[in-house]
C-alpha positions as a Markdown table, in Angstrom:
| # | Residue | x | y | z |
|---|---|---|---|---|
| 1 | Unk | 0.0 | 0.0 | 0.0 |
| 2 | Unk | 2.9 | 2.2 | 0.4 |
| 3 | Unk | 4.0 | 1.9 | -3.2 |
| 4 | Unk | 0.7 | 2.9 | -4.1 |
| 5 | Unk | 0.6 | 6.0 | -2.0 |
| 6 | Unk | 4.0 | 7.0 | -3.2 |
| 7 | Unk | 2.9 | 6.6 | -6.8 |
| 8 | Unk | 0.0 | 8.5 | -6.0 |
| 9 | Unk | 2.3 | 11.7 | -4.4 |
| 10 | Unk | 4.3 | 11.0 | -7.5 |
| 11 | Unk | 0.7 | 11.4 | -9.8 |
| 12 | Unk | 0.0 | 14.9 | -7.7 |
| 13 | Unk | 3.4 | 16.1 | -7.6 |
| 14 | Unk | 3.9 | 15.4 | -11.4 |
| 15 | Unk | 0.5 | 17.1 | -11.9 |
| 16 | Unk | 0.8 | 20.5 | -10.4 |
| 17 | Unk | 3.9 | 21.4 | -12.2 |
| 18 | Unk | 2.3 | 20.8 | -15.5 |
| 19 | Unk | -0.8 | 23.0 | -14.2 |
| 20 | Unk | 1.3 | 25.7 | -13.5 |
| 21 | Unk | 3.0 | 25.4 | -16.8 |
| 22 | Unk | 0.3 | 25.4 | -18.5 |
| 23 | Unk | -1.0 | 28.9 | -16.9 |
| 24 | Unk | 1.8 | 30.9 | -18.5 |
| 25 | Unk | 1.0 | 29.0 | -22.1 |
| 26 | Unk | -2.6 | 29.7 | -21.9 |
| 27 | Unk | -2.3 | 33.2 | -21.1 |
| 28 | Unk | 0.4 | 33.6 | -24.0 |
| 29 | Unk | -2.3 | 32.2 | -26.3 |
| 30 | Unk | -4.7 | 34.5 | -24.7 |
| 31 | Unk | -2.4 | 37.7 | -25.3 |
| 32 | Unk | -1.6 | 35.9 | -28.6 |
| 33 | Unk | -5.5 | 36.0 | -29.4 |
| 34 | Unk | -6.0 | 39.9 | -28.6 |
| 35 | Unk | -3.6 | 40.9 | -30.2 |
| 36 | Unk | -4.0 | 39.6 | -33.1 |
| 37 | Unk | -7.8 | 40.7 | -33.2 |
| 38 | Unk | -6.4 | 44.2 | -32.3 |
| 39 | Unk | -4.6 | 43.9 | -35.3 |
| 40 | Unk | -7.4 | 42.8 | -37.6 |
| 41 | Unk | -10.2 | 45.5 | -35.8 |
| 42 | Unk | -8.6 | 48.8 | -37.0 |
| 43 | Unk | -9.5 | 48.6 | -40.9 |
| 44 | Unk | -8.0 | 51.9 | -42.1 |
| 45 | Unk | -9.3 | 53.8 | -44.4 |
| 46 | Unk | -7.0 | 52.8 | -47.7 |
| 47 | Unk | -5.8 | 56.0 | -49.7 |
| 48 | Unk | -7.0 | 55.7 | -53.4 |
| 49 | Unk | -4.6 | 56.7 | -56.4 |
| 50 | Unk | -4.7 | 60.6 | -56.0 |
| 51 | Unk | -3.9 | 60.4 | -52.1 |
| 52 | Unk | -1.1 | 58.3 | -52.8 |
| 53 | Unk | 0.3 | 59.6 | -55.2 |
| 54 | Unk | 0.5 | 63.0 | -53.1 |
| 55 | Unk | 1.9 | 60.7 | -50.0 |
| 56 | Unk | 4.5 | 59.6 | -52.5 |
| 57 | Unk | 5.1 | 63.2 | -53.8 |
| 58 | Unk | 5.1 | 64.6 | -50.4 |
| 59 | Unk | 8.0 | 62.2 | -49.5 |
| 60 | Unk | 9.8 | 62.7 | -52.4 |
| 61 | Unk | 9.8 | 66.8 | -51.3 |
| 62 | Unk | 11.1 | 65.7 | -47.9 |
| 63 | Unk | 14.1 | 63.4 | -49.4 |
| 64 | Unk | 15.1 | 66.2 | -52.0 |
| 65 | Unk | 14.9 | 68.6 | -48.8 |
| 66 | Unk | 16.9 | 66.7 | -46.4 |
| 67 | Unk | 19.3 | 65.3 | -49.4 |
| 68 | Unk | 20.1 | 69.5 | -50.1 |
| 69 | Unk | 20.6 | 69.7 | -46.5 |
| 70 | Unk | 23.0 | 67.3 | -46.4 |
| 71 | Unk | 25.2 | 69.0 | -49.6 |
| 72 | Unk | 25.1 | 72.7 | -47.2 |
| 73 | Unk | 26.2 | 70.7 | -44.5 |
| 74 | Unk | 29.3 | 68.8 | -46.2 |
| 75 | Unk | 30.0 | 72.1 | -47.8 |
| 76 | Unk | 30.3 | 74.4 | -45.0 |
| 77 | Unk | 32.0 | 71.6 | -43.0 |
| 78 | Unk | 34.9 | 71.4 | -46.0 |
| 79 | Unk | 35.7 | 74.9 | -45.2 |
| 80 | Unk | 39.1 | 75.6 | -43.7 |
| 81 | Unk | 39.6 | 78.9 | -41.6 |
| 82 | Unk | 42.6 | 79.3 | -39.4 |
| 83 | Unk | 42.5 | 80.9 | -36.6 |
| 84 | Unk | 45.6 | 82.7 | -35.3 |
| 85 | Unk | 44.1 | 84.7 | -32.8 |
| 86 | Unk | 40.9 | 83.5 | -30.2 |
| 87 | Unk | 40.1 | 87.1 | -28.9 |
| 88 | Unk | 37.1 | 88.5 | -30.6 |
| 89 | Unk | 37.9 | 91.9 | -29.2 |
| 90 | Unk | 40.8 | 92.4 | -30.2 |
| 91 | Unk | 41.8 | 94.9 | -33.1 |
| 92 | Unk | 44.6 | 93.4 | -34.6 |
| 93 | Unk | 43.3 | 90.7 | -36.5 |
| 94 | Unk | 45.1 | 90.5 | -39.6 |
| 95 | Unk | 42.9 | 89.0 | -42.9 |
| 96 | Unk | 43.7 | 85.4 | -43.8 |
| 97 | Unk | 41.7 | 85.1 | -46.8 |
| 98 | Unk | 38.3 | 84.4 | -45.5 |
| 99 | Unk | 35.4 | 86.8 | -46.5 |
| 100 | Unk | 31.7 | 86.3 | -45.8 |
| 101 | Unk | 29.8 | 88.2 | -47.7 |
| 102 | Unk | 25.7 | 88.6 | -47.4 |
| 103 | Unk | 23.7 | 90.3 | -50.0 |
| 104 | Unk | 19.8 | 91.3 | -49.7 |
| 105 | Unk | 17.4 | 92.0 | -52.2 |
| 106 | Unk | 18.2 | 95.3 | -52.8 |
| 107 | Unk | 21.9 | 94.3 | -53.4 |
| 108 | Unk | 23.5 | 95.5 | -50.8 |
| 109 | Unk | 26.3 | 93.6 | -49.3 |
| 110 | Unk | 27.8 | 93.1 | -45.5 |
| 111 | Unk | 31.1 | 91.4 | -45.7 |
| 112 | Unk | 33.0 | 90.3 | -43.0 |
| 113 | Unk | 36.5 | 89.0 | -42.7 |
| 114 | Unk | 37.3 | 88.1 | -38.9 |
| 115 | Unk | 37.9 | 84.8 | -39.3 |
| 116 | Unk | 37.3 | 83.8 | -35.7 |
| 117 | Unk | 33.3 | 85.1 | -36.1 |
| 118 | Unk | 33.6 | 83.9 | -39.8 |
| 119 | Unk | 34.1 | 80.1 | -37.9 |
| 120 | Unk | 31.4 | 81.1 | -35.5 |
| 121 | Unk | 28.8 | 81.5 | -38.3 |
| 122 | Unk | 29.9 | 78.7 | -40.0 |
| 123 | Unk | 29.2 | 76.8 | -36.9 |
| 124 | Unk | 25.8 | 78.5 | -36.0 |
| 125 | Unk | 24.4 | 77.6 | -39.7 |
| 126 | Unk | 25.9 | 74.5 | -39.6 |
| 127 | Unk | 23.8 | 73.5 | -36.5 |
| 128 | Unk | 20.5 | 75.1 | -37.3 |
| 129 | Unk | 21.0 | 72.7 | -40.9 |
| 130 | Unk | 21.6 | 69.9 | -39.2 |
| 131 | Unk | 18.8 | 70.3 | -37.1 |
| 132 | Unk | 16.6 | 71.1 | -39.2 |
| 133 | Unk | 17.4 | 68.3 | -41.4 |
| 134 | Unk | 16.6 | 65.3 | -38.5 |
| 135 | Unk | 13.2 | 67.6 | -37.9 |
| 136 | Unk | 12.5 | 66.7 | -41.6 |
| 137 | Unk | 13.9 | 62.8 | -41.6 |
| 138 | Unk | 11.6 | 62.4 | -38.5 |
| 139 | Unk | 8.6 | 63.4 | -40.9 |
| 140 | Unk | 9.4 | 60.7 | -43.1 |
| 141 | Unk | 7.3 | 57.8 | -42.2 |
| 142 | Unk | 5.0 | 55.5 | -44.3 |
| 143 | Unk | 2.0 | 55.4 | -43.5 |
């Protein structure tokens, strides 16, 4: 009778494991379930030929953009301005060969040849592109 009660701990031990394994399964299928009818629930709205064809265009617009932003940005990191002297204040900076030069509309110009806030600009724009530019590759998603 004692074999039979051991196999019979054996039978309930060997039992509960396998209910409490089965738990985590069952709820896995559960989760599994929902989400996939989440998934099939939302039926969009599907974009006919004219709206897709602006989505495409749109994105296009936004790759051209950012791709531009990319050639200002390799450009104005190519430049090469040395820097002799760190002291913006000072009056004796000599000119090295670096001009800036702005023009308006009505064609008037501002140039500037410090090349210590010539470097400064250069990294001002510089930052304002590139920022600009991951603004932009953050907009393109499809939808």
């Amino acid at each position: 009778m004692e074999t039979k009660t051991k196999t019979s701990a054996k039978s309930k031990v060997d039992k509960a494991p396998t209910a409490k394994a089965e738990t985590p399964k069952m709820k896995l299928l559960n989760t599994a379930k929902i989400e996939e009818a989440q998934v099939i629930e939302p039926k969009g709205h599907k974009p006919n030929l004219e709206e897709t064809s602006k989505i495409i265009s749109s994105l296009h617009d936004k790759i051209k953009h950012v791709t531009r932003l990319g050639f200002y940005i390799e450009r104005l990191e190519e430049f090469e301005i040395e820097q002799k002297d760190e002291d913006l204040l000072k009056q004796d900076h000599y000119y090295q060969g670096c001009v800036l030069t702005i023009k308006d509309d009505k064609r008037r110009e501002f140039e500037l040849k410090n090349p210590v806030l010539i470097g400064k600009v250069i990294e001002f724009l510089g930052g304002l592109l590139q920022n600009r530019r991951s603004e932009i590759e953050a907009e393109i998603i499809l939808p």
